[in-house]
CSV table of C-alpha atoms in Angstrom, one decimal:
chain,number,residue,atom,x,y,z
A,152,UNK,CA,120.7,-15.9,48.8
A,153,UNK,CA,120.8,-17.4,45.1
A,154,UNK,CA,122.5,-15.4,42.6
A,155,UNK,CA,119.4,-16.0,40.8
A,156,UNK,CA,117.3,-14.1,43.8
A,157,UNK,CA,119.5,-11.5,43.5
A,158,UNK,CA,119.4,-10.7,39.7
A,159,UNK,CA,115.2,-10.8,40.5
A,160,UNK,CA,115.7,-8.0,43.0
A,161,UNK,CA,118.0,-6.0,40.9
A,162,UNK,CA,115.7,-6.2,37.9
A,163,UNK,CA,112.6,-5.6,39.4
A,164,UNK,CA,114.0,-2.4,41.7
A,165,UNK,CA,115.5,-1.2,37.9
A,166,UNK,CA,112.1,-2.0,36.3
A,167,UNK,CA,110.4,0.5,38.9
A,168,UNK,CA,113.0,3.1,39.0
A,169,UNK,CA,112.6,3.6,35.4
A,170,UNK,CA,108.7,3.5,35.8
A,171,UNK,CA,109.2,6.6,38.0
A,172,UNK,CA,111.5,8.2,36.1
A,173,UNK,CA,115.1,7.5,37.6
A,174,UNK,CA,118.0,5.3,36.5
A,175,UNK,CA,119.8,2.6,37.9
A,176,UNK,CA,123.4,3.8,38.6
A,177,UNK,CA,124.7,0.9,40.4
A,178,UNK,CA,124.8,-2.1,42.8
A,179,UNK,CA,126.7,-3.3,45.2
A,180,UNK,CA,126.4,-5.3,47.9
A,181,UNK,CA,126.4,-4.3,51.5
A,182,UNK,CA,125.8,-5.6,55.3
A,183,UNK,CA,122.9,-5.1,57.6
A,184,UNK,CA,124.0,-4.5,61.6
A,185,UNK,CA,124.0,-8.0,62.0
A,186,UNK,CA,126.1,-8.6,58.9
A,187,UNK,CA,123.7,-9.8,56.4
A,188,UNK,CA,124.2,-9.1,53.0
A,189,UNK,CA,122.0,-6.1,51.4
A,190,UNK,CA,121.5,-4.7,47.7
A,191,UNK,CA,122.9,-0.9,47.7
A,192,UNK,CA,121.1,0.8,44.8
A,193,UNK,CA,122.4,4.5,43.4
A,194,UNK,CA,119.6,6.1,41.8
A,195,UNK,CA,119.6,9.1,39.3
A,196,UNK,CA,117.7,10.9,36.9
A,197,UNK,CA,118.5,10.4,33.1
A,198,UNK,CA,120.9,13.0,31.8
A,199,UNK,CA,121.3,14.3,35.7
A,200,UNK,CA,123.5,16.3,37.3
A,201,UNK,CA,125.4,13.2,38.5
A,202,UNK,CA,123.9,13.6,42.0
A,203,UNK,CA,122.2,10.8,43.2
A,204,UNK,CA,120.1,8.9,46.0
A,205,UNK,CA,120.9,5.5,48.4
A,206,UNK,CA,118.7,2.7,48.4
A,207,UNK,CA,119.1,-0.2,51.0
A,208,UNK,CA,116.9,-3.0,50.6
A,209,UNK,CA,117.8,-6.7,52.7
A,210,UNK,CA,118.7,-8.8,49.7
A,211,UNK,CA,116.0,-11.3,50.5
A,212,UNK,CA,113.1,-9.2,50.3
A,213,UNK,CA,111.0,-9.1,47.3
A,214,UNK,CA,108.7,-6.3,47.0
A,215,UNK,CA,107.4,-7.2,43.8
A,216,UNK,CA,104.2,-7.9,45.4
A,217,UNK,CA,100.5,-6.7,45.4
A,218,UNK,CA,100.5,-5.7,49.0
A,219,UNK,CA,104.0,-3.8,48.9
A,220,UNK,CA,104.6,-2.9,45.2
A,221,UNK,CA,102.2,0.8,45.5
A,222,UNK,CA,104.3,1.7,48.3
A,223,UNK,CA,107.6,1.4,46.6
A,224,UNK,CA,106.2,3.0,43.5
A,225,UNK,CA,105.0,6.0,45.2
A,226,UNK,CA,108.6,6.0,47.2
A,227,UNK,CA,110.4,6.2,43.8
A,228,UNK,CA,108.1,9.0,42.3
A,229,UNK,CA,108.7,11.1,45.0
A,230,UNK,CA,112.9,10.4,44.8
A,231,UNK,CA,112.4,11.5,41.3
A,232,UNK,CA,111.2,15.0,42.5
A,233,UNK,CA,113.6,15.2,45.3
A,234,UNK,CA,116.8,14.1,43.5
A,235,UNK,CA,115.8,17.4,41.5
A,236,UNK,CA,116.5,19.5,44.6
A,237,UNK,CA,120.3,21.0,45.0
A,238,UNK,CA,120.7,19.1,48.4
A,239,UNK,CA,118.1,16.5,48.1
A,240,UNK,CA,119.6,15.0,51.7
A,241,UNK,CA,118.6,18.3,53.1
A,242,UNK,CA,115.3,19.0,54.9
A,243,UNK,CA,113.9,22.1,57.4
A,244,UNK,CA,112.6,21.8,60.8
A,245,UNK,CA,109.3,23.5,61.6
A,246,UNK,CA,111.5,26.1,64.1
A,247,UNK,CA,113.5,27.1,60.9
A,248,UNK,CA,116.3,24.5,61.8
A,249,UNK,CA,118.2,23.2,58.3
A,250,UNK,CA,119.2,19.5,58.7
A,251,UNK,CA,121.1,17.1,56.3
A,252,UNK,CA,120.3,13.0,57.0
A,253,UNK,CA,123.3,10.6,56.1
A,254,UNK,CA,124.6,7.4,57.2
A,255,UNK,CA,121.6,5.2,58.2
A,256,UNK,CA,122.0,1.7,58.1
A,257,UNK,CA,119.1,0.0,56.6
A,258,UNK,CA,116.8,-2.0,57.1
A,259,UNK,CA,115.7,-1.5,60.6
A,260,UNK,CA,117.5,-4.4,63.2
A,261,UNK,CA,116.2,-6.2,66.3
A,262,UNK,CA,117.4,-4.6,69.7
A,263,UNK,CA,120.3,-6.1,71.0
A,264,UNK,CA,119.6,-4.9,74.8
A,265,UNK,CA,117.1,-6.9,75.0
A,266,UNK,CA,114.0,-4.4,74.4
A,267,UNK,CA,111.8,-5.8,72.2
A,268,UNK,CA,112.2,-2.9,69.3
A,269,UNK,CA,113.4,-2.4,65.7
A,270,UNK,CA,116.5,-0.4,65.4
A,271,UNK,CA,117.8,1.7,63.0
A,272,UNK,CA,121.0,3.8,62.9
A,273,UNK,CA,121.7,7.2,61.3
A,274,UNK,CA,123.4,10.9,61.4
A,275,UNK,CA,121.7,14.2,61.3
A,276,UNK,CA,123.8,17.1,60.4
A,277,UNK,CA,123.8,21.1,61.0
A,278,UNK,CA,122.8,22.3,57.4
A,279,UNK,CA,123.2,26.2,57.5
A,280,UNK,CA,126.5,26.7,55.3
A,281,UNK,CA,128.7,26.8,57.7
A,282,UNK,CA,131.4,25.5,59.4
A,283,UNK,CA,130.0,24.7,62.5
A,284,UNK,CA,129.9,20.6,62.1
A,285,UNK,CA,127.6,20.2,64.4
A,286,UNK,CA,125.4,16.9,64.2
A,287,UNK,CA,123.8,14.0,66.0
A,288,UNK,CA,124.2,10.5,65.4
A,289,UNK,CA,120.5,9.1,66.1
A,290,UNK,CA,119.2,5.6,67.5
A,291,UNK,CA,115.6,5.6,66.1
A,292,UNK,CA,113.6,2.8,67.5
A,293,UNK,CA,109.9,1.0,66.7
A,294,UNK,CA,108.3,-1.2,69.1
A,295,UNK,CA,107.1,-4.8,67.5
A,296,UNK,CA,103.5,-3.4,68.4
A,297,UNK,CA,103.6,-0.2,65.9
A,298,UNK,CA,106.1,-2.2,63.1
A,299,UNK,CA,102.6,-4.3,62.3
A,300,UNK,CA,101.4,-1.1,60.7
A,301,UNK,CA,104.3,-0.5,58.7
A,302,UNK,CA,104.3,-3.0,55.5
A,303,UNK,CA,107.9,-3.3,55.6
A,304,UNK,CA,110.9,-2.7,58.2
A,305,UNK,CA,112.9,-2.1,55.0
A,306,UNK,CA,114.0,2.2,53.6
A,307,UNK,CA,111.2,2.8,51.4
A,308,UNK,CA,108.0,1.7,53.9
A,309,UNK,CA,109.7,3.3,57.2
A,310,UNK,CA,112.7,6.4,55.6
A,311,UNK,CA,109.4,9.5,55.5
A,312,UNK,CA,108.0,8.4,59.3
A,313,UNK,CA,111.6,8.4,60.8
A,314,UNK,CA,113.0,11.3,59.1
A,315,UNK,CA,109.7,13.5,60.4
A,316,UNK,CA,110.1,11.3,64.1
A,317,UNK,CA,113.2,12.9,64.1
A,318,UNK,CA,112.4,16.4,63.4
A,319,UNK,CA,109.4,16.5,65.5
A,320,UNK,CA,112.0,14.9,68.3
A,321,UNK,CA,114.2,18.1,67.5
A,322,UNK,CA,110.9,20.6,67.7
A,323,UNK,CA,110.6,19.0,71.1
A,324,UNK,CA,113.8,20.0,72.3
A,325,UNK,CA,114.7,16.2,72.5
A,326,UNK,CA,117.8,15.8,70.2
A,327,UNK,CA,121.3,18.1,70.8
A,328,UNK,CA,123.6,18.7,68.2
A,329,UNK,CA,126.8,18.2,68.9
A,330,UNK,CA,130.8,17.7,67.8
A,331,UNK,CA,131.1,14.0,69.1
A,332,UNK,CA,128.8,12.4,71.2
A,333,UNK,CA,127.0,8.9,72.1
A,334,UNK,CA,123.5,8.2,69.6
A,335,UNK,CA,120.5,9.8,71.1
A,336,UNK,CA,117.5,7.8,71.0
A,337,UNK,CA,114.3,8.5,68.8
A,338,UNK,CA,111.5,6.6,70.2
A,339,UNK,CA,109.0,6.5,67.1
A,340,UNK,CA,105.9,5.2,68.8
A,341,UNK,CA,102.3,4.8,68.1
A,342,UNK,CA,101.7,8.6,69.3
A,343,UNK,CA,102.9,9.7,65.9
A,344,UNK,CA,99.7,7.5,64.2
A,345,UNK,CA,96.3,7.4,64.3
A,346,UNK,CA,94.7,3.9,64.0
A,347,UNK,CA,91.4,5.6,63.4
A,348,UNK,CA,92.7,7.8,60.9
A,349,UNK,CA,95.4,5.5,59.2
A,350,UNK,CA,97.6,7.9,59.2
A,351,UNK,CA,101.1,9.1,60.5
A,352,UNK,CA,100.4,12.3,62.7
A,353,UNK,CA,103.4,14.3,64.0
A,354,UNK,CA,102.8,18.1,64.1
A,355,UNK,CA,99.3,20.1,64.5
A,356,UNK,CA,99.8,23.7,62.2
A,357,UNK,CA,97.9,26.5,60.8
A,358,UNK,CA,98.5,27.9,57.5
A,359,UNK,CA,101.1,31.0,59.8
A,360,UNK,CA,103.2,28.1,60.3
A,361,UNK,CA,102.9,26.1,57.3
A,362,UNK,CA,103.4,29.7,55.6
A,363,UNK,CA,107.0,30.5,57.9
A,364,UNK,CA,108.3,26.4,57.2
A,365,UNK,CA,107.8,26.5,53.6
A,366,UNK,CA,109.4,30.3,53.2
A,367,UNK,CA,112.2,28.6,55.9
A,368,UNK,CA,112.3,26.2,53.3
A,369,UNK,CA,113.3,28.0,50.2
A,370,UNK,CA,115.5,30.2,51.8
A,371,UNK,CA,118.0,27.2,53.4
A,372,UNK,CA,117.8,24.7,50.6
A,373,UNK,CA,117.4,26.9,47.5
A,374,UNK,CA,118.9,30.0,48.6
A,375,UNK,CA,122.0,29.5,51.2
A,376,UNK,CA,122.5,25.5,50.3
A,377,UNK,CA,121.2,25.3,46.6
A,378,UNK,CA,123.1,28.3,45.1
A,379,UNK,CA,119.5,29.2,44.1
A,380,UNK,CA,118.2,26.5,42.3
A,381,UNK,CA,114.3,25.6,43.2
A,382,UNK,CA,113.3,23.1,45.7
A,383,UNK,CA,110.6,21.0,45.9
A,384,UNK,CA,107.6,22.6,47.2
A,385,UNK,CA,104.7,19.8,47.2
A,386,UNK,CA,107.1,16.8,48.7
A,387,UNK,CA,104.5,14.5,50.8
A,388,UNK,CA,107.1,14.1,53.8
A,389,UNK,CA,106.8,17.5,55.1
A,390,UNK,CA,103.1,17.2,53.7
A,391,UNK,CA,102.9,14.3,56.5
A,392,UNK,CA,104.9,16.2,59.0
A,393,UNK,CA,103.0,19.3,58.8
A,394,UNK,CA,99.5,17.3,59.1
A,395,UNK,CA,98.4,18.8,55.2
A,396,UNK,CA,98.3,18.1,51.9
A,397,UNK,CA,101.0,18.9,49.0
A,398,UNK,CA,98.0,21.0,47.3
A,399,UNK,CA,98.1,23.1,50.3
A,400,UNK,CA,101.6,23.3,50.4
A,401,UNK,CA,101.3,24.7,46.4
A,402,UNK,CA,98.6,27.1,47.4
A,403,UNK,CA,100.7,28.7,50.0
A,404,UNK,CA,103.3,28.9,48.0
A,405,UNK,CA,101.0,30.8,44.9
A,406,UNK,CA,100.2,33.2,47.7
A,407,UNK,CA,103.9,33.9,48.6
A,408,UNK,CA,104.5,34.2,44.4
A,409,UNK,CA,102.0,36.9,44.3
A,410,UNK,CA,103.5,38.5,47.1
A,411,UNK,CA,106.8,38.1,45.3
A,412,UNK,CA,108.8,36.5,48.3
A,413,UNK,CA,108.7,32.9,45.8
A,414,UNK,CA,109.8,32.3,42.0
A,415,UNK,CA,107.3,29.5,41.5
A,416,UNK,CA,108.2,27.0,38.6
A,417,UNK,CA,105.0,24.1,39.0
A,418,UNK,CA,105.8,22.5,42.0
A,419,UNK,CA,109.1,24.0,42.6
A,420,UNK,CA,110.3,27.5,43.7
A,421,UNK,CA,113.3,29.6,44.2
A,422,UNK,CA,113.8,32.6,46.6
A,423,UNK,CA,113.2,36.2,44.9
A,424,UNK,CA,115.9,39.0,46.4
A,425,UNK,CA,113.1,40.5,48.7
A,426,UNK,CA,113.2,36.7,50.6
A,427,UNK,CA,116.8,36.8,50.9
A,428,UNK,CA,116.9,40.1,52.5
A,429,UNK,CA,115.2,38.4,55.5
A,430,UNK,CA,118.4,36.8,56.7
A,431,UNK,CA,118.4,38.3,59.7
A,432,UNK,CA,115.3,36.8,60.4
A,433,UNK,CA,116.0,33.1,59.7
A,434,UNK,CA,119.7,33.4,61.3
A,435,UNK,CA,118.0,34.8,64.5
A,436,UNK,CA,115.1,31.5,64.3
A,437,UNK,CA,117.9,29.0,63.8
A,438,UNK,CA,119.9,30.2,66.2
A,439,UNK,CA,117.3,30.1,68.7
A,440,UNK,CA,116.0,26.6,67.6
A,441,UNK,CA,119.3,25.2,68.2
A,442,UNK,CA,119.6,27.1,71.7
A,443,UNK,CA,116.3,24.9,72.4
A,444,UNK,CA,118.2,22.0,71.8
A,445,UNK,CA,120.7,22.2,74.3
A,446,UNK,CA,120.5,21.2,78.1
A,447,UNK,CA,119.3,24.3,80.3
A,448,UNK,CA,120.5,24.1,84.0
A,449,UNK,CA,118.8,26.1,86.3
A,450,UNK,CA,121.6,28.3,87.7
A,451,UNK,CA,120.7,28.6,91.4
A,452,UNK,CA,120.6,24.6,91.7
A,453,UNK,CA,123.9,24.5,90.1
A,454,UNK,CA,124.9,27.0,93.2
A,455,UNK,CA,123.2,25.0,95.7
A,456,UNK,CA,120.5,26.8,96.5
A,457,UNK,CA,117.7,24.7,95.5
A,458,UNK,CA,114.8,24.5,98.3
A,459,UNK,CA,114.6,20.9,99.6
């Protein structure tokens, strides 16, 4: 790549930071799994906390373009909001599970087994304040078939249906969190979209369980991880995972304002005492969401009694 091609990418990535309302903190370069060279951008909001978000784009890709420009844009507005959560690596499984994503290696990769899939590498991490260290390193794969509906195999066209792949994986009882381990593979297939819909599709709710997530929300991120500080509330991934709309995510969370389990600041909110008095509650849910996740043996095969 020119150094010319590069100084294009880097200008045009700081031109739509600033457009939704971030700064350009650095670059560097990086490597893909194959070794090609990639832009590394650290993104911040002006006069921020000095936290900040990873973005991994393949140094050849220009997405300064009709067709792929929207996309990006709307990926950047929503960093902006998300950057102004305490953890803003830190998300909530619909069974009340707290996660924190790290370490993935974008873009997505070719197989190299021979399978005809896009690849893409990454960590999930036990979130609950404690010192369990308990995580998962994650294989999430795309066949060539569903990548045509995705604009781009690069972090800002594919990060929101992996992320939710991967929780819905956990829901399912699908991924174990561990201390060491092999990666665990997330097979992101065309089940998770509807072609008549044009939409990603990963979870069926009703407002009871939109309702438990979002108050499972706000008590991990703002009030055990975020020392208190408000989270976002209408964020369009867990919008997409939870089949609504980040209206309906604000309505519910009104509700829960009234009912004075939510301090409610626009789109964010912060737990009131009465919500953290329900620790019980959302210790006893994670710690059954994560028993989900481990192997069950059935005990009398393991004695050899199983009828053959």
């Amino acid at each position: 790549m020119t150094v010319e091609s590069k100084a294009s990418l880097v200008k045009s990535l700081e031109t739509a930071a600033s457009q939704a309302g971030l700064v350009l903190l650095s670059t560097t370069q990086g490597s893909d799994f194959h070794g090609l060279p990639t832009a590394v951008f650290q993104l911040g909001s002006p006069g921020g906390d000095g936290s900040s978000l990873r973005l991994e784009l393949s140094e050849a890709f220009e997405f300064d373009k009709p067709h792929l420009l929207p996309t990006m844009s709307a990926h950047l507005a929503a960093e902006a909001k998300r950057l102004r959560n305490p953890r803003p690596e830190c998300y909530v499984t619909l069974a009340g599970l707290p996660i924190a994503f790290g370490k993935f290696q974008w873009p997505f990769h070719r197989s190299t087994s021979g399978s005809d899939t896009y690849i893409v590498h990454g960590e999930m991490h036990l979130a609950d304040g404690g010192p369990q260290n308990l995580y998962a390193k994650l294989a999430a794969s795309v066949t060539v078939t569903f990548a045509e509906i995705v604009p781009a195999m690069e972090q800002p066209y594919a990060e929101s249906f992996v992320y939710n792949a991967i929780r819905k994986t956990v829901d399912l009882g699908q991924l174990e969190f561990l201390k060491s381990g092999n990666r665990q593979p997330v097979p992101v297939t065309t089940r998770f979209y509807s072609r008549w819909q044009k939409k990603f599709l990963f979870t069926e709710t009703n407002d009871q369980e939109r309702l438990a997530y979002l108050l499972a929300k706000v008590y991990w991120l703002s009030g055990v991880l975020g020392d208190g500080k408000s989270v976002w509330i209408a964020d369009p991934r867990d919008a997409q995972y939870l089949n609504t709309t980040e209206d309906d995510l604000l309505r519910m969370a009104g509700d829960e304002a009234v009912e004075g389990l939510l301090l409610l600041d626009g789109e964010f909110a912060a737990p009131t005492p009465q919500l953290m008095e329900r620790e019980p509650q959302f210790r006893a849910a994670l710690d059954a969401a994560l028993n989900f996740t481990k192997p069950q043996f059935n005990e009398s095969m393991r004695s050899g009694h199983a009828n053959m």
